[in-house]
Tab-separated table of C-alpha atoms and ligand atoms in Angstrom:
chain	number	residue	atom	x	y	z
G	14	UNK	CA	-15.916	-78.904	-162.135
G	15	UNK	CA	-15.115	-78.724	-158.463
G	16	UNK	CA	-12.739	-81.402	-157.309
G	17	UNK	CA	-13.726	-83.067	-154.095
G	18	UNK	CA	-11.194	-85.738	-153.429
G	19	UNK	CA	-10.832	-86.933	-149.866
G	20	UNK	CA	-8.013	-88.889	-148.329
G	21	UNK	CA	-8.468	-92.657	-148.500
G	22	UNK	CA	-10.153	-94.421	-145.590
G	23	UNK	CA	-7.750	-95.450	-142.893
G	24	UNK	CA	-5.154	-92.787	-143.675
G	25	UNK	CA	-4.435	-89.650	-141.698
G	26	UNK	CA	-3.109	-86.161	-142.330
G	27	UNK	CA	-0.699	-84.882	-139.718
G	28	UNK	CA	-1.285	-81.144	-139.566
G	29	UNK	CA	1.309	-78.516	-138.647
G	30	UNK	CA	-0.420	-77.961	-135.297
G	31	UNK	CA	0.329	-81.572	-134.303
G	32	UNK	CA	3.702	-82.156	-135.885
G	33	UNK	CA	5.601	-81.351	-132.688
G	34	UNK	CA	4.062	-84.455	-131.164
G	35	UNK	CA	5.593	-86.603	-133.884
G	36	UNK	CA	8.886	-84.783	-133.506
G	37	UNK	CA	8.839	-85.521	-129.786
G	38	UNK	CA	8.372	-89.247	-130.292
G	39	UNK	CA	10.870	-89.405	-133.143
G	40	UNK	CA	13.524	-87.450	-131.278
G	41	UNK	CA	13.254	-89.439	-128.045
G	42	UNK	CA	13.123	-92.749	-129.903
G	43	UNK	CA	16.138	-91.827	-132.073
G	44	UNK	CA	18.234	-90.606	-129.190
G	45	UNK	CA	17.384	-93.591	-127.040
G	46	UNK	CA	18.174	-96.079	-129.818
G	47	UNK	CA	21.469	-94.312	-130.502
G	48	UNK	CA	22.383	-94.512	-126.844
G	49	UNK	CA	22.001	-98.298	-127.165
G	50	UNK	CA	24.296	-98.408	-130.227
G	51	UNK	CA	21.637	-98.490	-132.961
G	52	UNK	CA	21.987	-96.524	-136.225
G	53	UNK	CA	19.234	-95.440	-138.559
G	54	UNK	CA	18.461	-97.314	-141.768
G	55	UNK	CA	16.054	-96.324	-144.550
G	56	UNK	CA	14.560	-98.937	-146.809
G	57	UNK	CA	12.106	-98.847	-149.732
G	58	UNK	CA	8.378	-98.416	-149.224
G	59	UNK	CA	7.650	-101.397	-151.460
G	60	UNK	CA	9.405	-104.702	-151.938
G	61	UNK	CA	8.979	-107.816	-153.995
G	62	UNK	CA	5.863	-109.559	-152.707
G	63	UNK	CA	7.813	-112.800	-152.207
G	64	UNK	CA	9.849	-111.164	-149.460
G	65	UNK	CA	6.755	-110.845	-147.284
G	66	UNK	CA	5.315	-114.229	-148.224
G	67	UNK	CA	8.539	-115.850	-147.110
G	68	UNK	CA	9.109	-113.867	-143.947
G	69	UNK	CA	5.771	-112.739	-142.522
G	70	UNK	CA	4.286	-116.112	-143.426
G	71	UNK	CA	1.588	-117.359	-145.772
G	72	UNK	CA	-0.907	-118.262	-143.038
G	73	UNK	CA	-0.807	-114.911	-141.232
G	74	UNK	CA	-3.604	-112.342	-141.360
G	75	UNK	CA	-1.147	-109.853	-142.772
G	76	UNK	CA	-0.372	-111.962	-145.823
G	77	UNK	CA	-3.805	-113.517	-146.234
G	78	UNK	CA	-5.905	-110.395	-145.858
G	79	UNK	CA	-3.978	-107.206	-145.402
G	80	UNK	CA	-1.320	-106.672	-148.042
G	81	UNK	CA	-1.490	-104.003	-150.729
G	82	UNK	CA	-0.026	-105.683	-153.752
G	83	UNK	CA	0.338	-104.314	-157.266
G	84	UNK	CA	1.358	-105.984	-160.441
G	85	UNK	CA	3.870	-103.675	-162.108
G	86	UNK	CA	4.949	-104.925	-165.500
G	87	UNK	CA	5.786	-108.559	-164.804
G	88	UNK	CA	6.602	-108.233	-161.121
G	89	UNK	CA	4.435	-108.312	-158.003
G	90	UNK	CA	5.260	-105.624	-155.489
G	91	UNK	CA	3.782	-105.069	-152.030
G	92	UNK	CA	3.658	-101.928	-149.927
G	93	UNK	CA	5.485	-102.966	-146.783
G	94	UNK	CA	3.094	-104.156	-144.074
G	95	UNK	CA	5.904	-104.063	-141.502
G	96	UNK	CA	9.538	-103.056	-141.264
G	97	UNK	CA	11.477	-106.183	-140.377
G	98	UNK	CA	11.425	-108.020	-143.708
G	99	UNK	CA	12.713	-105.089	-145.766
G	100	UNK	CA	15.295	-104.199	-143.160
G	101	UNK	CA	16.701	-107.718	-142.994
G	102	UNK	CA	16.656	-107.868	-146.805
G	103	UNK	CA	18.673	-104.630	-146.868
G	104	UNK	CA	21.120	-105.887	-144.249
G	105	UNK	CA	21.707	-109.035	-146.275
G	106	UNK	CA	21.906	-107.330	-149.637
G	107	UNK	CA	24.392	-104.743	-148.367
G	108	UNK	CA	26.577	-107.183	-146.475
G	109	UNK	CA	25.960	-105.611	-143.049
G	110	UNK	CA	25.907	-109.035	-141.453
G	111	UNK	CA	29.539	-109.600	-142.487
G	112	UNK	CA	30.569	-106.662	-140.349
G	113	UNK	CA	31.063	-106.514	-136.587
G	114	UNK	CA	28.155	-108.127	-134.772
G	115	UNK	CA	25.710	-107.449	-133.374
G	116	UNK	CA	24.407	-105.258	-136.179
G	117	UNK	CA	21.876	-102.825	-134.806
G	118	UNK	CA	19.585	-100.648	-136.889
G	119	UNK	CA	16.447	-98.632	-136.253
G	120	UNK	CA	13.901	-97.036	-138.548
G	121	UNK	CA	10.911	-94.744	-138.639
G	122	UNK	CA	8.619	-95.719	-141.476
G	123	UNK	CA	5.078	-96.052	-142.745
G	124	UNK	CA	3.396	-99.464	-143.018
G	125	UNK	CA	0.371	-100.418	-145.061
G	126	UNK	CA	-2.249	-102.982	-144.113
G	127	UNK	CA	-5.724	-103.391	-145.494
G	128	UNK	CA	-7.573	-103.598	-142.184
G	129	UNK	CA	-10.908	-102.278	-140.996
G	130	UNK	CA	-10.107	-98.710	-139.971
G	131	UNK	CA	-10.865	-97.773	-136.363
G	132	UNK	CA	-9.190	-95.851	-133.550
G	133	UNK	CA	-5.611	-97.073	-133.418
G	134	UNK	CA	-6.005	-99.215	-136.511
G	135	UNK	CA	-5.153	-97.558	-139.793
G	136	UNK	CA	-4.391	-98.646	-143.313
G	137	UNK	CA	-1.311	-96.485	-143.418
G	138	UNK	CA	0.366	-96.238	-140.021
G	139	UNK	CA	3.833	-95.468	-138.770
G	140	UNK	CA	6.301	-97.448	-136.768
G	141	UNK	CA	9.427	-96.755	-134.907
G	142	UNK	CA	11.190	-100.094	-135.082
G	143	UNK	CA	14.547	-101.716	-134.721
G	144	UNK	CA	16.414	-104.923	-135.386
G	145	UNK	CA	19.459	-106.433	-133.746
G	146	UNK	CA	21.214	-109.270	-135.595
G	147	UNK	CA	23.943	-111.592	-134.431
G	148	UNK	CA	23.304	-112.268	-130.768
G	149	UNK	CA	21.630	-115.435	-129.510
G	150	UNK	CA	21.960	-114.342	-125.901
G	151	UNK	CA	18.921	-113.620	-123.754
G	152	UNK	CA	20.862	-110.506	-122.726
G	153	UNK	CA	20.075	-109.172	-126.203
G	154	UNK	CA	16.359	-109.795	-125.586
G	155	UNK	CA	16.626	-107.912	-122.309
G	156	UNK	CA	18.528	-105.114	-124.058
G	157	UNK	CA	15.886	-104.657	-126.757
G	158	UNK	CA	12.998	-104.801	-124.284
G	159	UNK	CA	14.791	-102.370	-122.029
G	160	UNK	CA	15.286	-100.018	-124.969
G	161	UNK	CA	11.557	-100.003	-125.732
G	162	UNK	CA	10.803	-99.456	-122.063
G	163	UNK	CA	13.292	-96.571	-121.885
G	164	UNK	CA	11.573	-94.841	-124.804
G	165	UNK	CA	8.169	-95.212	-123.143
G	166	UNK	CA	9.574	-93.950	-119.837
G	167	UNK	CA	11.279	-90.958	-121.440
G	168	UNK	CA	8.031	-90.075	-123.164
G	169	UNK	CA	6.442	-90.308	-119.708
G	170	UNK	CA	3.886	-92.849	-120.841
G	171	UNK	CA	2.288	-94.532	-117.852
G	172	UNK	CA	0.171	-97.611	-117.146
G	173	UNK	CA	1.715	-99.782	-119.813
G	174	UNK	CA	2.102	-103.466	-119.080
G	175	UNK	CA	4.881	-105.562	-120.514
G	176	UNK	CA	3.818	-109.079	-121.456
G	177	UNK	CA	6.394	-111.650	-122.398
G	178	UNK	CA	6.165	-115.188	-123.652
G	179	UNK	CA	8.309	-117.759	-125.372
G	180	UNK	CA	6.980	-119.492	-128.454
G	181	UNK	CA	9.958	-121.824	-128.611
G	182	UNK	CA	12.027	-122.998	-131.514
G	183	UNK	CA	11.074	-125.381	-134.345
G	184	UNK	CA	12.021	-128.325	-132.102
G	185	UNK	CA	9.626	-127.505	-129.278
G	186	UNK	CA	7.045	-126.168	-131.643
G	187	UNK	CA	6.677	-129.466	-133.490
G	188	UNK	CA	5.426	-131.118	-130.298
G	189	UNK	CA	3.295	-128.124	-129.453
G	190	UNK	CA	1.671	-128.100	-132.887
G	191	UNK	CA	0.706	-131.732	-132.384
G	192	UNK	CA	-0.908	-130.914	-129.066
G	193	UNK	CA	-2.743	-127.947	-130.586
G	194	UNK	CA	-3.967	-130.020	-133.508
G	195	UNK	CA	-5.494	-132.663	-131.331
G	196	UNK	CA	-7.052	-129.955	-129.129
G	197	UNK	CA	-8.643	-128.011	-131.990
G	198	UNK	CA	-9.520	-131.108	-134.024
G	199	UNK	CA	-12.341	-131.830	-131.581
G	200	UNK	CA	-14.025	-128.498	-132.398
G	201	UNK	CA	-12.809	-128.158	-135.933
G	202	UNK	CA	-16.223	-127.432	-137.409
G	203	UNK	CA	-16.719	-124.398	-135.198
G	204	UNK	CA	-13.484	-122.697	-136.297
G	205	UNK	CA	-13.603	-119.976	-138.935
G	206	UNK	CA	-12.708	-121.031	-142.446
G	207	UNK	CA	-9.248	-119.499	-142.338
G	208	UNK	CA	-8.499	-121.336	-139.114
G	209	UNK	CA	-9.681	-124.665	-140.462
G	210	UNK	CA	-6.949	-124.254	-143.031
G	211	UNK	CA	-4.519	-123.073	-140.340
G	212	UNK	CA	-5.256	-126.207	-138.347
G	213	UNK	CA	-3.483	-128.132	-141.064
G	214	UNK	CA	-0.761	-125.660	-141.975
G	215	UNK	CA	0.034	-123.688	-138.827
G	216	UNK	CA	-2.227	-124.340	-135.820
G	217	UNK	CA	-0.511	-121.777	-133.583
G	218	UNK	CA	-1.946	-119.050	-135.824
G	219	UNK	CA	-5.431	-119.971	-134.575
G	220	UNK	CA	-4.475	-118.480	-131.214
G	221	UNK	CA	-3.943	-115.128	-132.935
G	222	UNK	CA	-7.268	-115.191	-134.823
G	223	UNK	CA	-9.477	-112.162	-134.242
G	224	UNK	CA	-12.743	-114.108	-134.647
G	225	UNK	CA	-14.565	-114.293	-131.292
G	226	UNK	CA	-15.450	-117.973	-131.763
G	227	UNK	CA	-11.872	-118.999	-132.479
G	228	UNK	CA	-10.731	-116.924	-129.514
G	229	UNK	CA	-13.277	-118.610	-127.273
G	230	UNK	CA	-12.256	-122.070	-128.420
G	231	UNK	CA	-8.600	-121.117	-128.013
G	232	UNK	CA	-9.021	-120.167	-124.369
G	233	UNK	CA	-8.313	-123.618	-122.995
G	234	UNK	CA	-5.800	-124.634	-125.625
G	235	UNK	CA	-2.483	-126.138	-124.489
G	236	UNK	CA	0.118	-123.573	-123.540
G	237	UNK	CA	3.443	-123.353	-125.383
G	238	UNK	CA	5.434	-122.823	-122.183
G	239	UNK	CA	4.666	-126.428	-121.200
G	240	UNK	CA	6.363	-127.628	-124.370
G	241	UNK	CA	9.595	-125.642	-124.395
G	242	UNK	CA	12.795	-127.596	-124.953
G	243	UNK	CA	15.599	-127.194	-122.442
G	244	UNK	CA	17.422	-124.516	-124.401
G	245	UNK	CA	14.314	-122.398	-124.966
G	246	UNK	CA	13.304	-122.866	-121.335
G	247	UNK	CA	16.736	-121.697	-120.123
G	248	UNK	CA	16.661	-118.750	-122.475
G	249	UNK	CA	13.312	-117.663	-121.100
G	250	UNK	CA	14.402	-118.079	-117.475
G	251	UNK	CA	17.505	-115.966	-118.084
G	252	UNK	CA	15.498	-113.255	-119.801
G	253	UNK	CA	13.164	-113.072	-116.809
G	254	UNK	CA	16.148	-112.808	-114.482
G	255	UNK	CA	17.741	-110.012	-116.532
G	256	UNK	CA	14.493	-108.055	-116.699
G	257	UNK	CA	14.097	-108.407	-112.959
G	258	UNK	CA	17.678	-107.198	-112.441
G	259	UNK	CA	16.950	-104.205	-114.665
G	260	UNK	CA	13.900	-103.364	-112.575
G	261	UNK	CA	11.537	-103.887	-115.504
G	262	UNK	CA	8.142	-105.226	-114.451
G	263	UNK	CA	6.647	-107.872	-116.696
G	264	UNK	CA	3.948	-110.499	-116.790
G	265	UNK	CA	4.302	-113.842	-118.494
G	266	UNK	CA	1.378	-114.184	-120.863
G	267	UNK	CA	1.342	-117.556	-122.637
G	268	UNK	CA	-1.398	-116.320	-124.978
G	269	UNK	CA	0.886	-113.967	-126.842
G	270	UNK	CA	1.938	-115.545	-130.109
G	271	UNK	CA	2.299	-112.405	-132.271
G	272	UNK	CA	0.842	-111.867	-135.716
G	273	UNK	CA	3.893	-112.681	-137.803
G	274	UNK	CA	5.287	-116.133	-138.462
G	275	UNK	CA	8.965	-115.458	-138.131
G	276	UNK	CA	9.148	-115.278	-134.355
G	277	UNK	CA	11.022	-117.841	-132.233
G	278	UNK	CA	11.621	-117.967	-128.482
G	279	UNK	CA	10.930	-114.580	-126.900
G	280	UNK	CA	7.906	-112.540	-127.920
G	281	UNK	CA	6.708	-109.468	-126.085
G	282	UNK	CA	4.133	-106.708	-126.157
G	283	UNK	CA	3.680	-103.430	-124.340
G	284	UNK	CA	-0.046	-103.019	-123.839
G	285	UNK	CA	-2.271	-100.309	-122.417
G	286	UNK	CA	-5.953	-100.502	-121.618
G	287	UNK	CA	-6.382	-96.763	-121.984
G	288	UNK	CA	-7.012	-96.436	-125.711
G	289	UNK	CA	-9.650	-99.058	-126.318
G	290	UNK	CA	-9.273	-102.377	-128.043
G	291	UNK	CA	-6.133	-101.560	-130.030
G	292	UNK	CA	-3.941	-101.377	-126.975
G	293	UNK	CA	-0.708	-102.938	-128.195
G	294	UNK	CA	1.639	-100.022	-128.504
G	295	UNK	CA	4.765	-102.062	-129.147
G	296	UNK	CA	5.289	-105.636	-130.228
G	297	UNK	CA	8.351	-107.648	-130.983
G	298	UNK	CA	10.467	-110.658	-130.381
G	299	UNK	CA	13.222	-112.937	-131.508
G	300	UNK	CA	13.357	-114.431	-134.999
G	301	UNK	CA	16.365	-116.713	-135.100
G	302	UNK	CA	15.342	-118.460	-138.316
G	303	UNK	CA	14.388	-115.517	-140.493
G	304	UNK	CA	17.763	-114.461	-141.841
G	305	UNK	CA	18.538	-117.978	-143.008
G	306	UNK	CA	15.062	-118.233	-144.473
G	307	UNK	CA	15.822	-115.138	-146.553
G	308	UNK	CA	19.034	-116.603	-147.925
G	309	UNK	CA	21.592	-115.517	-145.330
G	310	UNK	CA	23.685	-117.580	-142.949
G	311	UNK	CA	22.055	-118.712	-139.758
G	312	UNK	CA	22.040	-115.512	-137.673
G	313	UNK	CA	19.957	-115.098	-134.537
G	314	UNK	CA	18.160	-111.765	-134.426
G	315	UNK	CA	15.356	-109.851	-132.789
G	316	UNK	CA	13.501	-106.572	-132.873
G	317	UNK	CA	10.293	-104.688	-132.266
G	318	UNK	CA	7.858	-102.285	-133.878
G	319	UNK	CA	6.213	-99.458	-132.008
G	320	UNK	CA	3.046	-97.986	-133.485
G	321	UNK	CA	3.487	-94.219	-133.429
G	322	UNK	CA	-0.216	-93.374	-133.873
G	323	UNK	CA	-1.162	-95.628	-130.964
G	324	UNK	CA	1.615	-94.177	-128.867
G	325	UNK	CA	0.329	-90.656	-129.553
G	326	UNK	CA	-3.209	-91.723	-128.622
G	327	UNK	CA	-1.899	-92.785	-125.214
G	328	UNK	CA	0.271	-89.696	-124.833
G	329	UNK	CA	-2.625	-87.376	-125.671
G	330	UNK	CA	-4.880	-89.230	-123.274
G	331	UNK	CA	-2.316	-89.029	-120.478
G	332	UNK	CA	-1.310	-85.427	-121.204
G	333	UNK	CA	2.310	-86.448	-121.661
G	334	UNK	CA	4.659	-83.525	-122.279
G	335	UNK	CA	5.618	-82.688	-125.860
G	336	UNK	CA	8.536	-80.648	-127.118
G	337	UNK	CA	7.256	-77.165	-127.752
G	338	UNK	CA	6.681	-76.176	-131.339
G	339	UNK	CA	9.035	-73.460	-132.609
G	340	UNK	CA	7.543	-70.021	-132.033
G	341	UNK	CA	8.392	-66.762	-133.730
G	342	UNK	CA	11.325	-65.106	-131.963
G	343	UNK	CA	11.015	-61.700	-133.534
G	344	UNK	CA	8.465	-60.051	-135.759
G	345	UNK	CA	9.150	-56.847	-137.710
G	346	UNK	CA	6.074	-54.744	-138.285
G	347	UNK	CA	6.828	-52.495	-141.227
G	348	UNK	CA	5.452	-49.337	-142.766
G	349	UNK	CA	6.590	-48.681	-146.300
G	350	UNK	CA	9.047	-50.247	-148.684
G	351	UNK	CA	12.272	-49.082	-147.078
G	352	UNK	CA	11.165	-50.536	-143.752
G	353	UNK	CA	10.268	-53.809	-145.409
G	354	UNK	CA	13.726	-53.984	-146.944
G	355	UNK	CA	15.317	-53.326	-143.562
G	356	UNK	CA	13.187	-56.054	-142.029
G	357	UNK	CA	14.323	-58.432	-144.740
G	358	UNK	CA	17.960	-57.626	-144.091
G	359	UNK	CA	17.729	-57.985	-140.307
G	360	UNK	CA	15.640	-61.147	-140.587
G	361	UNK	CA	18.155	-62.730	-142.908
G	362	UNK	CA	20.924	-62.117	-140.401
G	363	UNK	CA	18.890	-63.260	-137.413
G	364	UNK	CA	17.924	-66.426	-139.256
G	365	UNK	CA	21.609	-67.127	-139.814
G	366	UNK	CA	21.878	-67.291	-136.033
G	367	UNK	CA	19.024	-69.756	-135.991
G	368	UNK	CA	16.258	-67.383	-134.969
G	369	UNK	CA	12.788	-67.548	-136.404
G	370	UNK	CA	12.174	-64.045	-137.734
G	371	UNK	CA	9.146	-62.838	-139.661
G	372	UNK	CA	7.837	-59.692	-141.289
G	373	UNK	CA	4.685	-58.775	-143.150
G	374	UNK	CA	4.086	-60.435	-146.499
G	375	UNK	CA	0.419	-59.564	-146.732
G	376	UNK	CA	0.516	-55.773	-147.084
G	377	UNK	CA	-1.330	-55.364	-143.764
G	378	UNK	CA	-1.494	-52.124	-141.802
G	379	UNK	CA	0.557	-51.784	-138.598
G	380	UNK	CA	-2.345	-52.620	-136.304
G	381	UNK	CA	-3.185	-55.774	-138.192
G	382	UNK	CA	0.481	-56.713	-138.278
G	383	UNK	CA	0.719	-56.445	-134.490
G	384	UNK	CA	-2.411	-58.505	-134.128
G	385	UNK	CA	-0.845	-61.135	-136.337
G	386	UNK	CA	2.398	-61.047	-134.308
G	387	UNK	CA	0.345	-61.709	-131.202
G	388	UNK	CA	-1.497	-64.529	-132.853
G	389	UNK	CA	1.682	-66.355	-133.844
G	390	UNK	CA	3.056	-65.774	-130.355
G	391	UNK	CA	6.083	-63.694	-131.368
G	392	UNK	CA	8.401	-63.205	-128.386
G	393	UNK	CA	9.627	-59.804	-129.585
G	394	UNK	CA	8.379	-57.237	-132.064
G	395	UNK	CA	10.000	-54.232	-133.671
G	396	UNK	CA	8.022	-51.516	-135.428
G	397	UNK	CA	9.869	-50.067	-138.398
G	398	UNK	CA	8.740	-46.888	-140.159
G	399	UNK	CA	10.336	-43.872	-141.820
G	400	UNK	CA	11.334	-42.298	-138.478
G	401	UNK	CA	13.055	-45.416	-137.274
G	402	UNK	CA	14.989	-45.809	-140.485
G	403	UNK	CA	16.084	-42.185	-140.477
G	404	UNK	CA	17.364	-42.372	-136.924
G	405	UNK	CA	18.701	-45.926	-137.247
G	406	UNK	CA	16.895	-46.783	-134.018
G	407	UNK	CA	13.762	-48.654	-133.132
G	408	UNK	CA	11.895	-50.084	-130.163
G	409	UNK	CA	12.259	-53.733	-129.349
G	410	UNK	CA	9.180	-54.862	-127.495
G	411	UNK	CA	9.119	-57.953	-125.373
G	412	UNK	CA	5.553	-59.052	-125.908
G	413	UNK	CA	4.931	-60.945	-122.709
G	414	UNK	CA	6.106	-58.210	-120.367
G	415	UNK	CA	5.090	-55.387	-122.643
G	416	UNK	CA	8.485	-53.779	-122.001
G	417	UNK	CA	10.322	-51.807	-124.645
G	418	UNK	CA	13.981	-51.047	-125.199
G	419	UNK	CA	15.647	-48.933	-127.772
G	420	UNK	CA	17.883	-50.753	-130.192
G	421	UNK	CA	20.000	-49.696	-133.108
G	422	UNK	CA	19.178	-51.180	-136.444
G	423	UNK	CA	22.474	-52.810	-137.307
G	424	UNK	CA	24.562	-55.929	-136.986
G	425	UNK	CA	25.400	-55.346	-133.381
G	426	UNK	CA	21.770	-55.684	-132.515
G	427	UNK	CA	21.681	-58.958	-134.348
G	428	UNK	CA	24.814	-60.162	-132.564
G	429	UNK	CA	23.461	-59.102	-129.193
G	430	UNK	CA	20.036	-60.538	-129.691
G	431	UNK	CA	21.294	-63.743	-128.087
G	432	UNK	CA	21.866	-62.196	-124.714
G	433	UNK	CA	18.766	-60.060	-124.905
G	434	UNK	CA	16.763	-63.114	-125.773
G	435	UNK	CA	18.078	-65.903	-123.672
G	436	UNK	CA	18.595	-64.094	-120.454
G	437	UNK	CA	15.579	-61.895	-120.969
G	438	UNK	CA	17.868	-59.285	-119.518
G	439	UNK	CA	16.313	-56.304	-121.142
G	440	UNK	CA	15.613	-54.601	-117.862
G	441	UNK	CA	19.116	-55.131	-116.493
G	442	UNK	CA	21.055	-54.194	-119.599
G	443	UNK	CA	22.554	-50.751	-119.293
G	444	UNK	CA	21.280	-48.499	-122.030
G	445	UNK	CA	24.660	-47.334	-123.082
G	446	UNK	CA	25.962	-50.875	-123.091
G	447	UNK	CA	23.456	-51.653	-125.764
G	448	UNK	CA	23.500	-48.367	-127.564
G	449	UNK	CA	27.211	-47.769	-127.108
G	450	UNK	CA	28.102	-51.023	-128.713
G	451	UNK	CA	25.627	-50.343	-131.468
G	452	UNK	CA	26.962	-46.856	-132.082
G	453	UNK	CA	30.411	-48.183	-132.772
G	454	UNK	CA	29.200	-50.578	-135.340
G	455	UNK	CA	26.983	-47.961	-136.893
G	456	UNK	CA	30.134	-46.069	-137.711
G	457	UNK	CA	31.792	-49.148	-139.108
G	458	UNK	CA	28.804	-50.281	-141.055
G	459	UNK	CA	27.456	-47.123	-142.511
S	23	ATP	P1	-2.509	-106.024	-133.722
S	23	ATP	O1	-2.611	-107.306	-132.963
S	23	ATP	O2	-2.938	-104.813	-132.949
S	23	ATP	O3	-3.114	-106.101	-135.083
S	23	ATP	P2	0.016	-106.691	-134.843
S	23	ATP	O4	0.449	-107.876	-134.107
S	23	ATP	O5	-0.599	-106.850	-136.172
S	23	ATP	O6	-0.937	-105.780	-133.944
S	23	ATP	P3	2.713	-105.817	-135.375
S	23	ATP	O7	2.764	-106.382	-136.715
S	23	ATP	O8	3.499	-106.450	-134.311
S	23	ATP	O9	1.196	-105.630	-134.914
S	23	ATP	O10	3.121	-104.256	-135.448
S	23	ATP	C1	3.782	-103.585	-134.403
S	23	ATP	C2	2.990	-102.416	-133.881
S	23	ATP	O11	2.508	-101.615	-134.945
S	23	ATP	C3	1.728	-102.802	-133.143
S	23	ATP	O12	2.018	-103.119	-131.826
S	23	ATP	C4	0.913	-101.546	-133.230
S	23	ATP	O13	1.347	-100.599	-132.273
S	23	ATP	C5	1.254	-101.043	-134.605
S	23	ATP	N1	0.220	-101.436	-135.578
S	23	ATP	C6	0.036	-102.625	-136.179
S	23	ATP	N2	-0.977	-102.581	-137.043
S	23	ATP	C7	-1.465	-101.321	-136.995
S	23	ATP	C8	-2.512	-100.622	-137.666
S	23	ATP	N3	-3.262	-101.208	-138.590
S	23	ATP	N4	-2.710	-99.318	-137.377
S	23	ATP	C9	-1.950	-98.686	-136.462
S	23	ATP	N5	-0.942	-99.277	-135.794
S	23	ATP	C10	-0.697	-100.577	-136.049
S	24	MG	MG1	-2.564	-106.868	-136.893
């Protein structure tokens, strides 16, 4: 019976034709993070469910509606819906927080959330993210925001707004929660069911509800910035000053509360209007209480997650430059077994130098082989047949210019391919320079 299994809804295949886009983002993000002193960490794809309940928060959408949880034997595991919880767990478990602070790690990983799939909203998506632990200073907030901004700038992403807000600490939030409760209490019956429960447990979550009614009601809700304690207020003022000094434009947006419970003080988002409703390309903030909550010592920390799929949507839309995919450097078109063996030998050597060399594996005729070489965009081709092997010489053709040069089929050619290739000097190379050098090694080699 024919098998017709499709990929699950909300997942994506990244095909070879697009992989260079991912490589571009990953390379720039890695290099930028490293230039800020961050090192890569890799953590498991699934964790004990409790880890997410305790960190992400029981009243969040992520925990209430979006987690993929399996019961394996006696234990409940969850596919990670985000990267912070597992990363902090790993930092604690491996004692990283006992080493020199701040500890700075970054990661590139897949996240899983059971959401309604749409453009920019997947059930398996990928994040570039990072965490910095140990610093309570607003300079660390500025550093992390500046890092995200640098990545976006280096990728040449335009028209992205940075929104910042402070959601205070438990001290200021207690007063704020009171104010929110009395505000929402008046229209309690209109709130969605989840938010009626949130009103009791965590009223700030109502501001992050996706239901249009709750959003409408939330529009005139009290604003957290009016409730900040002195310390949180100072922290926010300093952050704004640092960002201004760094030349980073931002807007204060008191509506940003972020979808995860662990945030304190600074929260921020980089948002674009160019890819529809799912415009938050990067979101993050400070979470000074989380490490303690997960069993560590009180350690202020912060981080962000950047959605790679959303980033690529913007980059595609804006025609941002990508690193070029690797193209074939040299293709050997062969006639007969001996020629094939020669092509294998030369290709092996060229590959040792890092070149991408190919020859026919399909038993095609010469014409079809050349057509194929054209199709894969080979920079150079060499036709090898009985004559060429007998004479130890062949023609190296530079495909773009259509120019040909004679080469000798030996190591010297391989060694010289560098200069031929990089400088594209074929027309300036003296014949006997090339051949002369080759002749010598012919004697040595054969
Ligand atoms: P949103 O409000 O869009 O649901 P969020 O607050 O749930 O975002 P975070 O948990 O902060 O998102 O995740 C960080 C980043 O990961 C987001 O800014 C976004 O770029 C990306 N992201 C989050 N959820 C998804 C998803 N389902 N599909 C694709 N990317 C996502
Ligand atoms: Mg979400």
